[in-house]
Amino acid sequence: MSNTIERIKCLIIGSGPAGYTAAIYASRADLNPVMYTGMQMGGQLTTTTEVDNFPGYPNGTDGTAMMEDLKKQAERFGTEVRFGLATAVDFSNEVGGIHKVTIDGSKQIEAETVIITTGATAKYLGLESEEKLKGGGVSACATCDGFFYRKQDVVVVGAGDTAAEEATYLANICNKVTMLVRKDYFRASKAMEHRVNKTENIEVLFNTELDEVLGDNVVEGVRVVNNKTGDKHEIPVTGVFIAIGHKPNTEIFKGQLDMDETGYLITKGKSTKTNKPGVFAAGDVQDHEYRQAVTAAGTGCMAALDAERYLGSLD
Ligand SMILES: Cc1cc2nc3c(=O)[nH]c(=O)nc-3n(C[C@H](O)[C@H](O)[C@H](O)COP(=O)(O)OP(=O)(O)OC[C@H]3O[C@@H](n4cnc5c(N)ncnc54)[C@H](O)[C@@H]3O)c2cc1C
C-alpha cells in the first residue's frame, strides 16, 4: 500500500440518491465532504430509464439524468466527487476517533465521520434473455415499475416474503399475476402466503421455474418448466418481476459494523448511527423494506444531519 494519506471531516461512500443527498446537506453544513462513487456512479437508478415516482418531476424523468442532477447539486455546494472504490475500512471505537478507509487498495482516507451509502444489488436468475430484457419488461422492483403494467398480465418469480408482497402489490394494479415457485411450498410467512391465496387474480404455479423470457425488445411472454415433469409451456405476459432477494453491498464492513443475518447494516432507533461513533449508514444498505430512491434520499439527509450533530457534540 502506498502511503498517500488524506485527512478529511466527512467521507461519503457511494453515489446513489442516499449518497448525493447526504452530500448536499453535508456540504451546506461546511463538512467539506468527499464522495467516492464506487463502480456504479449514480447508483441503481442509472439502470432504469423511467422514474415516475420521485417527487418534483411531474412528467417523470430518466434515472441517469436524475442522478446527474443530484451530482451537480451536491457539487454546487462544494462536494468533491471522486471515482473510486472503498476496499477496506478500519473504524475507530472511540468517540472523536479517526476512521481509516482505503480507496482502490492504495490511497488512505482518514475521516472524522463516514457516511455509508453503498446500496444493495437485486439478485437475478442469470438467464441471457432476462439480462437482454431488463428495462424492457424485466424488473426487480414492483413498487418502481408495477404501474407501467396496469391492467396487464405479469409474472413474479420467487417464493419468499418479498415475492409474496410484490405479487399482492401487483395484483392490485394488474389484470393477472402468475407466481412461479421453484419448490412445492412457499418460503414466505404463513400470513403472506395466506394473503396470496386469498387474492383472486394471483395464480401460483409450484415446482415451476422460469426457462426463458420471450420477446425481442420488450417482453411478450415467458416459457416455464415444471421441474418435476420437465413439461414446458408458454405464458403470454408483458412484465416479469424477479423477486428472489437483494444483496446489500456490505462485504468490506464485515467484522467492523453490526449487520443483520442477511448483511444489512443495523442503525440505532430512528437515527442513521451505526455501532461505531461517527459512522452512519443511509439508503438501501440499511433498509430492506422500502428500497426507494426517495426513502434513500431521506435517510441520506438524516445521515448528514447526524454527522453534523456528532461533530458539533465533540467541540
Ligand atoms: C431497475 C431499477 C429501477 C428502479 N426504479 C425505481 C423507481 O422508479 N423509483 C424509486 O424510488 N426507486 C427505484 N429503484 C430503487 C432505487 O434505485 C434504490 O432504492 C436507490 O437507488 C437506493 O439508493 P442508495 O443511495 O441507497 O443506493 P444505490 O442507488 O444502490 O447506490 C449505491 C452506490 O454505492 C456505490 N458503492 C457500492 N459499493 C461501494 C464501495 N465499496 N465503495 C464506493 N462506492 C460503493 C455504488 O457504486 C453506488 O453508487 C429502482 C431500482 C432498480 C434496480
GROMACS .gro file of C-alpha atoms and ligand atoms in nm:
model
  368
    1MET     CA    1   0.000   0.000   0.000
    2SER     CA    2   0.123   0.348  -0.085
    3ASN     CA    3   0.146   0.597   0.198
    4THR     CA    4  -0.090   0.860   0.046
    5ILE     CA    5  -0.294   0.974   0.343
    6GLU     CA    6  -0.556   1.247   0.339
    7ARG     CA    7  -0.738   1.378   0.647
    8ILE     CA    8  -1.099   1.499   0.599
    9LYS     CA    9  -1.408   1.578   0.804
   10CYS     CA   10  -1.666   1.376   0.618
   11LEU     CA   11  -1.633   1.084   0.378
   12ILE     CA   12  -1.932   0.959   0.182
   13ILE     CA   13  -1.905   0.611   0.033
   14GLY     CA   14  -2.145   0.558  -0.260
   15SER     CA   15  -2.317   0.784  -0.514
   16GLY     CA   16  -2.683   0.682  -0.520
   17PRO     CA   17  -2.972   0.904  -0.404
   18ALA     CA   18  -2.869   0.850  -0.038
   19GLY     CA   19  -2.506   0.949  -0.104
   20TYR     CA   20  -2.583   1.261  -0.308
   21THR     CA   21  -2.849   1.380  -0.064
   22ALA     CA   22  -2.608   1.331   0.226
   23ALA     CA   23  -2.352   1.526   0.020
   24ILE     CA   24  -2.590   1.818  -0.041
   25TYR     CA   25  -2.665   1.851   0.329
   26ALA     CA   26  -2.309   1.787   0.449
   27SER     CA   27  -2.156   2.040   0.211
   28ARG     CA   28  -2.413   2.307   0.301
   29ALA     CA   29  -2.317   2.245   0.667
   30ASP     CA   30  -1.948   2.309   0.583
   31LEU     CA   31  -1.837   1.950   0.642
   32ASN     CA   32  -1.645   1.966   0.309
   33PRO     CA   33  -1.748   1.613   0.215
   34VAL     CA   34  -1.551   1.393  -0.020
   35MET     CA   35  -1.753   1.128  -0.201
   36TYR     CA   36  -1.621   0.809  -0.358
   37THR     CA   37  -1.870   0.694  -0.620
   38GLY     CA   38  -1.792   0.324  -0.648
   39MET     CA   39  -1.814   0.142  -0.980
   40GLN     CA   40  -2.176   0.241  -1.043
   41MET     CA   41  -2.168   0.620  -1.045
   42GLY     CA   42  -2.522   0.736  -0.970
   43GLY     CA   43  -2.629   0.404  -0.823
   44GLN     CA   44  -2.913   0.171  -0.916
   45LEU     CA   45  -3.129   0.437  -1.081
   46THR     CA   46  -2.880   0.464  -1.366
   47THR     CA   47  -3.001   0.119  -1.474
   48THR     CA   48  -3.353   0.240  -1.544
   49THR     CA   49  -3.493   0.484  -1.796
   50GLU     CA   50  -3.821   0.588  -1.638
   51VAL     CA   51  -3.852   0.719  -1.283
   52ASP     CA   52  -4.211   0.825  -1.232
   53ASN     CA   53  -4.240   0.842  -0.855
   54PHE     CA   54  -3.963   1.076  -0.736
   55PRO     CA   55  -4.134   1.393  -0.609
   56GLY     CA   56  -4.071   1.706  -0.813
   57TYR     CA   57  -4.082   1.554  -1.162
   58PRO     CA   58  -4.444   1.591  -1.280
   59ASN     CA   59  -4.369   1.419  -1.610
   60GLY     CA   60  -4.131   1.158  -1.467
   61THR     CA   61  -3.762   1.157  -1.551
   62ASP     CA   62  -3.480   0.941  -1.678
   63GLY     CA   63  -3.284   0.766  -1.398
   64THR     CA   64  -2.940   0.865  -1.526
   65ALA     CA   65  -3.046   1.226  -1.588
   66MET     CA   66  -3.188   1.249  -1.238
   67MET     CA   67  -2.866   1.124  -1.083
   68GLU     CA   68  -2.665   1.372  -1.293
   69ASP     CA   69  -2.886   1.649  -1.149
   70LEU     CA   70  -2.823   1.526  -0.795
   71LYS     CA   71  -2.449   1.517  -0.861
   72LYS     CA   72  -2.449   1.875  -0.992
   73GLN     CA   73  -2.650   1.990  -0.691
   74ALA     CA   74  -2.402   1.827  -0.450
   75GLU     CA   75  -2.107   1.977  -0.639
   76ARG     CA   76  -2.265   2.324  -0.637
   77PHE     CA   77  -2.217   2.334  -0.259
   78GLY     CA   78  -1.861   2.204  -0.276
   79THR     CA   79  -1.881   1.825  -0.251
   80GLU     CA   80  -1.575   1.669  -0.410
   81VAL     CA   81  -1.700   1.374  -0.614
   82ARG     CA   82  -1.426   1.123  -0.695
   83PHE     CA   83  -1.440   0.798  -0.888
   84GLY     CA   84  -1.305   0.517  -0.669
   85LEU     CA   85  -1.394   0.216  -0.461
   86ALA     CA   86  -1.362   0.177  -0.085
   87THR     CA   87  -1.175  -0.151  -0.050
   88ALA     CA   88  -1.108  -0.174   0.325
   89VAL     CA   89  -1.212   0.003   0.643
   90ASP     CA   90  -1.076   0.037   0.993
   91PHE     CA   91  -1.332   0.221   1.205
   92SER     CA   92  -1.243   0.364   1.544
   93ASN     CA   93  -1.437   0.258   1.854
   94GLU     CA   94  -1.368   0.591   2.026
   95VAL     CA   95  -1.596   0.894   2.028
   96GLY     CA   96  -1.396   1.151   1.828
   97GLY     CA   97  -1.170   0.878   1.688
   98ILE     CA   98  -1.039   0.883   1.331
   99HIS     CA   99  -1.179   0.632   1.081
  100LYS     CA  100  -0.949   0.488   0.815
  101VAL     CA  101  -1.081   0.392   0.474
  102THR     CA  102  -0.868   0.253   0.194
  103ILE     CA  103  -0.958   0.357  -0.158
  104ASP     CA  104  -0.874   0.134  -0.455
  105GLY     CA  105  -0.638  -0.068  -0.237
  106SER     CA  106  -0.383   0.213  -0.209
  107LYS     CA  107  -0.495   0.559  -0.101
  108GLN     CA  108  -0.588   0.607   0.263
  109ILE     CA  109  -0.856   0.849   0.379
  110GLU     CA  110  -0.867   0.944   0.745
  111ALA     CA  111  -1.212   1.080   0.824
  112GLU     CA  112  -1.377   1.223   1.133
  113THR     CA  113  -1.713   1.098   1.006
  114VAL     CA  114  -1.810   0.838   0.746
  115ILE     CA  115  -2.148   0.809   0.576
  116ILE     CA  116  -2.204   0.470   0.415
  117THR     CA  117  -2.448   0.463   0.124
  118THR     CA  118  -2.328   0.160  -0.069
  119GLY     CA  119  -2.679   0.035  -0.152
  120ALA     CA  120  -2.791  -0.313  -0.237
  121THR     CA  121  -2.792  -0.519  -0.554
  122ALA     CA  122  -3.101  -0.702  -0.677
  123LYS     CA  123  -3.045  -1.070  -0.748
  124TYR     CA  124  -3.139  -1.204  -1.089
  125LEU     CA  125  -3.158  -1.560  -1.220
  126GLY     CA  126  -2.877  -1.516  -1.470
  127LEU     CA  127  -3.066  -1.605  -1.790
  128GLU     CA  128  -2.943  -1.436  -2.107
  129SER     CA  129  -3.298  -1.343  -2.211
  130GLU     CA  130  -3.360  -1.194  -1.867
  131GLU     CA  131  -3.049  -0.976  -1.897
  132LYS     CA  132  -3.143  -0.868  -2.251
  133LEU     CA  133  -3.492  -0.755  -2.149
  134LYS     CA  134  -3.401  -0.569  -1.828
  135GLY     CA  135  -3.580  -0.237  -1.866
  136GLY     CA  136  -3.790  -0.385  -2.147
  137GLY     CA  137  -4.031  -0.562  -1.916
  138VAL     CA  138  -3.796  -0.743  -1.676
  139SER     CA  139  -3.775  -0.569  -1.340
  140ALA     CA  140  -3.669  -0.638  -0.983
  141CYS     CA  141  -3.896  -0.376  -0.828
  142ALA     CA  142  -4.277  -0.392  -0.837
  143THR     CA  143  -4.320  -0.066  -0.646
  144CYS     CA  144  -4.098   0.110  -0.901
  145ASP     CA  145  -4.226  -0.042  -1.224
  146GLY     CA  146  -4.562  -0.206  -1.149
  147PHE     CA  147  -4.755   0.098  -1.266
  148PHE     CA  148  -4.624   0.051  -1.622
  149TYR     CA  149  -4.811  -0.285  -1.637
  150ARG     CA  150  -5.153  -0.163  -1.523
  151LYS     CA  151  -5.435  -0.396  -1.632
  152GLN     CA  152  -5.182  -0.630  -1.795
  153ASP     CA  153  -5.066  -0.984  -1.715
  154VAL     CA  154  -4.735  -1.029  -1.533
  155VAL     CA  155  -4.522  -1.300  -1.376
  156VAL     CA  156  -4.348  -1.288  -1.037
  157VAL     CA  157  -4.056  -1.522  -0.973
  158GLY     CA  158  -3.988  -1.614  -0.610
  159ALA     CA  159  -4.136  -1.778  -0.304
  160GLY     CA  160  -4.032  -1.561  -0.010
  161ASP     CA  161  -4.195  -1.269   0.168
  162THR     CA  162  -4.067  -1.020  -0.092
  163ALA     CA  163  -4.214  -1.222  -0.378
  164ALA     CA  164  -4.546  -1.257  -0.197
  165GLU     CA  165  -4.551  -0.884  -0.124
  166GLU     CA  166  -4.465  -0.794  -0.484
  167ALA     CA  167  -4.735  -1.030  -0.612
  168THR     CA  168  -5.008  -0.884  -0.390
  169TYR     CA  169  -4.895  -0.529  -0.474
  170LEU     CA  170  -4.911  -0.609  -0.847
  171ALA     CA  171  -5.245  -0.788  -0.812
  172ASN     CA  172  -5.400  -0.451  -0.720
  173ILE     CA  173  -5.277  -0.293  -1.041
  174CYS     CA  174  -5.252  -0.573  -1.295
  175ASN     CA  175  -5.507  -0.796  -1.459
  176LYS     CA  176  -5.344  -1.124  -1.357
  177VAL     CA  177  -5.031  -1.222  -1.165
  178THR     CA  178  -4.875  -1.565  -1.208
  179MET     CA  179  -4.625  -1.661  -0.937
  180LEU     CA  180  -4.354  -1.909  -1.024
  181VAL     CA  181  -4.243  -2.104  -0.716
  182ARG     CA  182  -3.950  -2.341  -0.758
  183LYS     CA  183  -4.035  -2.576  -0.470
  184ASP     CA  184  -4.373  -2.723  -0.384
  185TYR     CA  185  -4.415  -2.481  -0.095
  186PHE     CA  186  -4.374  -2.108  -0.014
  187ARG     CA  187  -4.080  -1.974   0.184
  188ALA     CA  188  -4.292  -1.672   0.278
  189SER     CA  189  -4.451  -1.638   0.621
  190LYS     CA  190  -4.788  -1.805   0.669
  191ALA     CA  191  -4.953  -1.462   0.685
  192MET     CA  192  -4.810  -1.360   0.347
  193GLU     CA  193  -4.893  -1.697   0.194
  194HIS     CA  194  -5.248  -1.656   0.317
  195ARG     CA  195  -5.270  -1.311   0.155
  196VAL     CA  196  -5.153  -1.456  -0.176
  197ASN     CA  197  -5.400  -1.742  -0.160
  198LYS     CA  198  -5.684  -1.505  -0.080
  199THR     CA  199  -5.611  -1.284  -0.381
  200GLU     CA  200  -5.829  -1.393  -0.670
  201ASN     CA  201  -5.614  -1.273  -0.958
  202ILE     CA  202  -5.293  -1.445  -0.837
  203GLU     CA  203  -5.224  -1.793  -0.970
  204VAL     CA  204  -4.939  -1.985  -0.809
  205LEU     CA  205  -4.750  -2.245  -1.011
  206PHE     CA  206  -4.546  -2.468  -0.778
  207ASN     CA  207  -4.244  -2.672  -0.893
  208THR     CA  208  -4.217  -2.422  -1.175
  209GLU     CA  209  -3.911  -2.232  -1.296
  210LEU     CA  210  -3.855  -1.957  -1.548
  211ASP     CA  211  -3.692  -2.118  -1.851
  212GLU     CA  212  -3.680  -1.820  -2.086
  213VAL     CA  213  -3.814  -1.466  -2.116
  214LEU     CA  214  -3.967  -1.428  -2.462
  215GLY     CA  215  -3.954  -1.118  -2.681
  216ASP     CA  216  -3.700  -0.922  -2.884
  217ASN     CA  217  -3.709  -0.569  -2.747
  218VAL     CA  218  -3.993  -0.598  -2.498
  219VAL     CA  219  -4.131  -0.888  -2.301
  220GLU     CA  220  -4.401  -1.078  -2.485
  221GLY     CA  221  -4.420  -1.381  -2.260
  222VAL     CA  222  -4.229  -1.642  -2.063
  223ARG     CA  223  -4.155  -2.008  -2.112
  224VAL     CA  224  -4.174  -2.200  -1.786
  225VAL     CA  225  -4.068  -2.551  -1.698
  226ASN     CA  226  -4.216  -2.788  -1.441
  227ASN     CA  227  -3.909  -2.920  -1.260
  228LYS     CA  228  -4.084  -3.245  -1.165
  229THR     CA  229  -4.223  -3.348  -1.503
  230GLY     CA  230  -3.995  -3.146  -1.737
  231ASP     CA  231  -4.306  -3.013  -1.915
  232LYS     CA  232  -4.263  -2.670  -2.067
  233HIS     CA  233  -4.529  -2.418  -2.163
  234GLU     CA  234  -4.553  -2.051  -2.254
  235ILE     CA  235  -4.748  -1.781  -2.073
  236PRO     CA  236  -4.817  -1.452  -2.253
  237VAL     CA  237  -4.721  -1.163  -2.020
  238THR     CA  238  -4.579  -0.812  -2.062
  239GLY     CA  239  -4.393  -0.788  -1.729
  240VAL     CA  240  -4.158  -1.022  -1.544
  241PHE     CA  241  -4.076  -0.935  -1.182
  242ILE     CA  242  -3.779  -1.115  -1.033
  243ALA     CA  243  -3.825  -1.122  -0.655
  244ILE     CA  244  -3.555  -1.356  -0.529
  245GLY     CA  245  -3.391  -1.106  -0.295
  246HIS     CA  246  -3.126  -0.835  -0.274
  247LYS     CA  247  -2.766  -0.844  -0.160
  248PRO     CA  248  -2.654  -0.543   0.045
  249ASN     CA  249  -2.310  -0.413  -0.055
  250THR     CA  250  -2.153  -0.457   0.287
  251GLU     CA  251  -1.873  -0.710   0.231
  252ILE     CA  252  -1.600  -0.466   0.337
  253PHE     CA  253  -1.778  -0.377   0.662
  254LYS     CA  254  -1.789  -0.734   0.793
  255GLY     CA  255  -1.634  -0.756   1.140
  256GLN     CA  256  -1.647  -0.375   1.172
  257LEU     CA  257  -2.017  -0.292   1.180
  258ASP     CA  258  -2.324  -0.466   1.319
  259MET     CA  259  -2.533  -0.632   1.047
  260ASP     CA  260  -2.843  -0.846   1.041
  261GLU     CA  261  -2.829  -1.208   0.923
  262THR     CA  262  -2.863  -1.104   0.558
  263GLY     CA  263  -2.586  -0.844   0.574
  264TYR     CA  264  -2.790  -0.521   0.602
  265LEU     CA  265  -2.626  -0.263   0.830
  266ILE     CA  266  -2.806  -0.206   1.157
  267THR     CA  267  -2.878   0.154   1.258
  268LYS     CA  268  -2.988   0.271   1.600
  269GLY     CA  269  -3.355   0.357   1.654
  270LYS     CA  270  -3.475   0.626   1.418
  271SER     CA  271  -3.121   0.752   1.354
  272THR     CA  272  -2.858   0.656   1.095
  273LYS     CA  273  -2.598   0.580   1.366
  274THR     CA  274  -2.415   0.251   1.339
  275ASN     CA  275  -2.242   0.082   1.632
  276LYS     CA  276  -1.924   0.289   1.566
  277PRO     CA  277  -1.932   0.654   1.679
  278GLY     CA  278  -1.907   0.885   1.379
  279VAL     CA  279  -2.004   0.618   1.126
  280PHE     CA  280  -2.352   0.649   0.974
  281ALA     CA  281  -2.546   0.443   0.721
  282ALA     CA  282  -2.824   0.555   0.484
  283GLY     CA  283  -3.025   0.421   0.193
  284ASP     CA  284  -3.077   0.065   0.079
  285VAL     CA  285  -2.765  -0.059   0.260
  286GLN     CA  286  -2.962  -0.034   0.586
  287ASP     CA  287  -3.316  -0.073   0.454
  288HIS     CA  288  -3.453  -0.398   0.319
  289GLU     CA  289  -3.813  -0.283   0.349
  290TYR     CA  290  -3.878   0.030   0.148
  291ARG     CA  291  -3.589   0.037  -0.105
  292GLN     CA  292  -3.698   0.351  -0.289
  293ALA     CA  293  -3.499   0.646  -0.418
  294VAL     CA  294  -3.697   0.890  -0.208
  295THR     CA  295  -3.653   0.689   0.114
  296ALA     CA  296  -3.281   0.653   0.037
  297ALA     CA  297  -3.261   1.031  -0.014
  298GLY     CA  298  -3.449   1.089   0.312
  299THR     CA  299  -3.209   0.879   0.515
  300GLY     CA  300  -2.915   1.041   0.332
  301CYS     CA  301  -3.035   1.375   0.466
  302MET     CA  302  -3.064   1.222   0.815
  303ALA     CA  303  -2.710   1.083   0.798
  304ALA     CA  304  -2.562   1.424   0.714
  305LEU     CA  305  -2.756   1.585   1.000
  306ASP     CA  306  -2.644   1.305   1.235
  307ALA     CA  307  -2.281   1.357   1.124
  308GLU     CA  308  -2.304   1.734   1.173
  309ARG     CA  309  -2.452   1.692   1.522
  310TYR     CA  310  -2.192   1.432   1.613
  311LEU     CA  311  -1.908   1.667   1.515
  312GLY     CA  312  -2.082   1.953   1.698
  313SER     CA  313  -2.101   1.743   2.015
  314LEU     CA  314  -1.721   1.698   2.010
  315ASP     CA  315  -1.645   2.071   2.026
  316LIG     C1  316  -3.405  -0.124  -1.231
  316LIG     C2  317  -3.441  -0.044  -1.110
  316LIG     C3  318  -3.540   0.052  -1.119
  316LIG     C4  319  -3.575   0.128  -1.007
  316LIG     N1  320  -3.671   0.221  -1.021
  316LIG     C5  321  -3.703   0.299  -0.914
  316LIG     C6  322  -3.803   0.399  -0.927
  316LIG     O1  323  -3.863   0.417  -1.032
  316LIG     N2  324  -3.830   0.474  -0.817
  316LIG     C7  325  -3.767   0.455  -0.696
  316LIG     O2  326  -3.794   0.528  -0.600
  316LIG     N3  327  -3.673   0.360  -0.682
  316LIG     C8  328  -3.640   0.281  -0.787
  316LIG     N4  329  -3.546   0.183  -0.773
  316LIG     C9  330  -3.484   0.163  -0.642
  316LIG    C10  331  -3.378   0.270  -0.619
  316LIG     O3  332  -3.292   0.273  -0.730
  316LIG    C11  333  -3.300   0.244  -0.491
  316LIG     O4  334  -3.389   0.235  -0.383
  316LIG    C12  335  -3.200   0.356  -0.465
  316LIG     O5  336  -3.115   0.374  -0.575
  316LIG    C13  337  -3.116   0.327  -0.341
  316LIG     O6  338  -3.027   0.432  -0.328
  316LIG     P1  339  -2.892   0.419  -0.244
  316LIG     O7  340  -2.832   0.555  -0.249
  316LIG     O8  341  -2.921   0.360  -0.112
  316LIG     O9  342  -2.801   0.314  -0.319
  316LIG     P2  343  -2.770   0.277  -0.470
  316LIG    O10  344  -2.852   0.351  -0.567
  316LIG    O11  345  -2.773   0.129  -0.472
  316LIG    O12  346  -2.620   0.326  -0.485
  316LIG    C14  347  -2.515   0.261  -0.420
  316LIG    C15  348  -2.387   0.332  -0.455
  316LIG    O13  349  -2.281   0.279  -0.376
  316LIG    C16  350  -2.167   0.262  -0.458
  316LIG     N5  351  -2.082   0.162  -0.393
  316LIG    C17  352  -2.108   0.031  -0.364
  316LIG     N6  353  -2.001  -0.025  -0.305
  316LIG    C18  354  -1.906   0.073  -0.295
  316LIG    C19  355  -1.775   0.077  -0.243
  316LIG     N7  356  -1.717  -0.031  -0.188
  316LIG     N8  357  -1.706   0.194  -0.250
  316LIG    C20  358  -1.762   0.305  -0.305
  316LIG     N9  359  -1.887   0.306  -0.354
  316LIG    C21  360  -1.958   0.191  -0.350
  316LIG    C22  361  -2.223   0.224  -0.594
  316LIG    O14  362  -2.128   0.250  -0.697
  316LIG    C23  363  -2.343   0.319  -0.600
  316LIG    O15  364  -2.303   0.444  -0.647
  316LIG    C24  365  -3.509   0.106  -0.883
  316LIG    C25  366  -3.407   0.010  -0.873
  316LIG    C26  367  -3.373  -0.064  -0.985
  316LIG    C27  368  -3.263  -0.167  -0.975
   0.00000   0.00000   0.00000
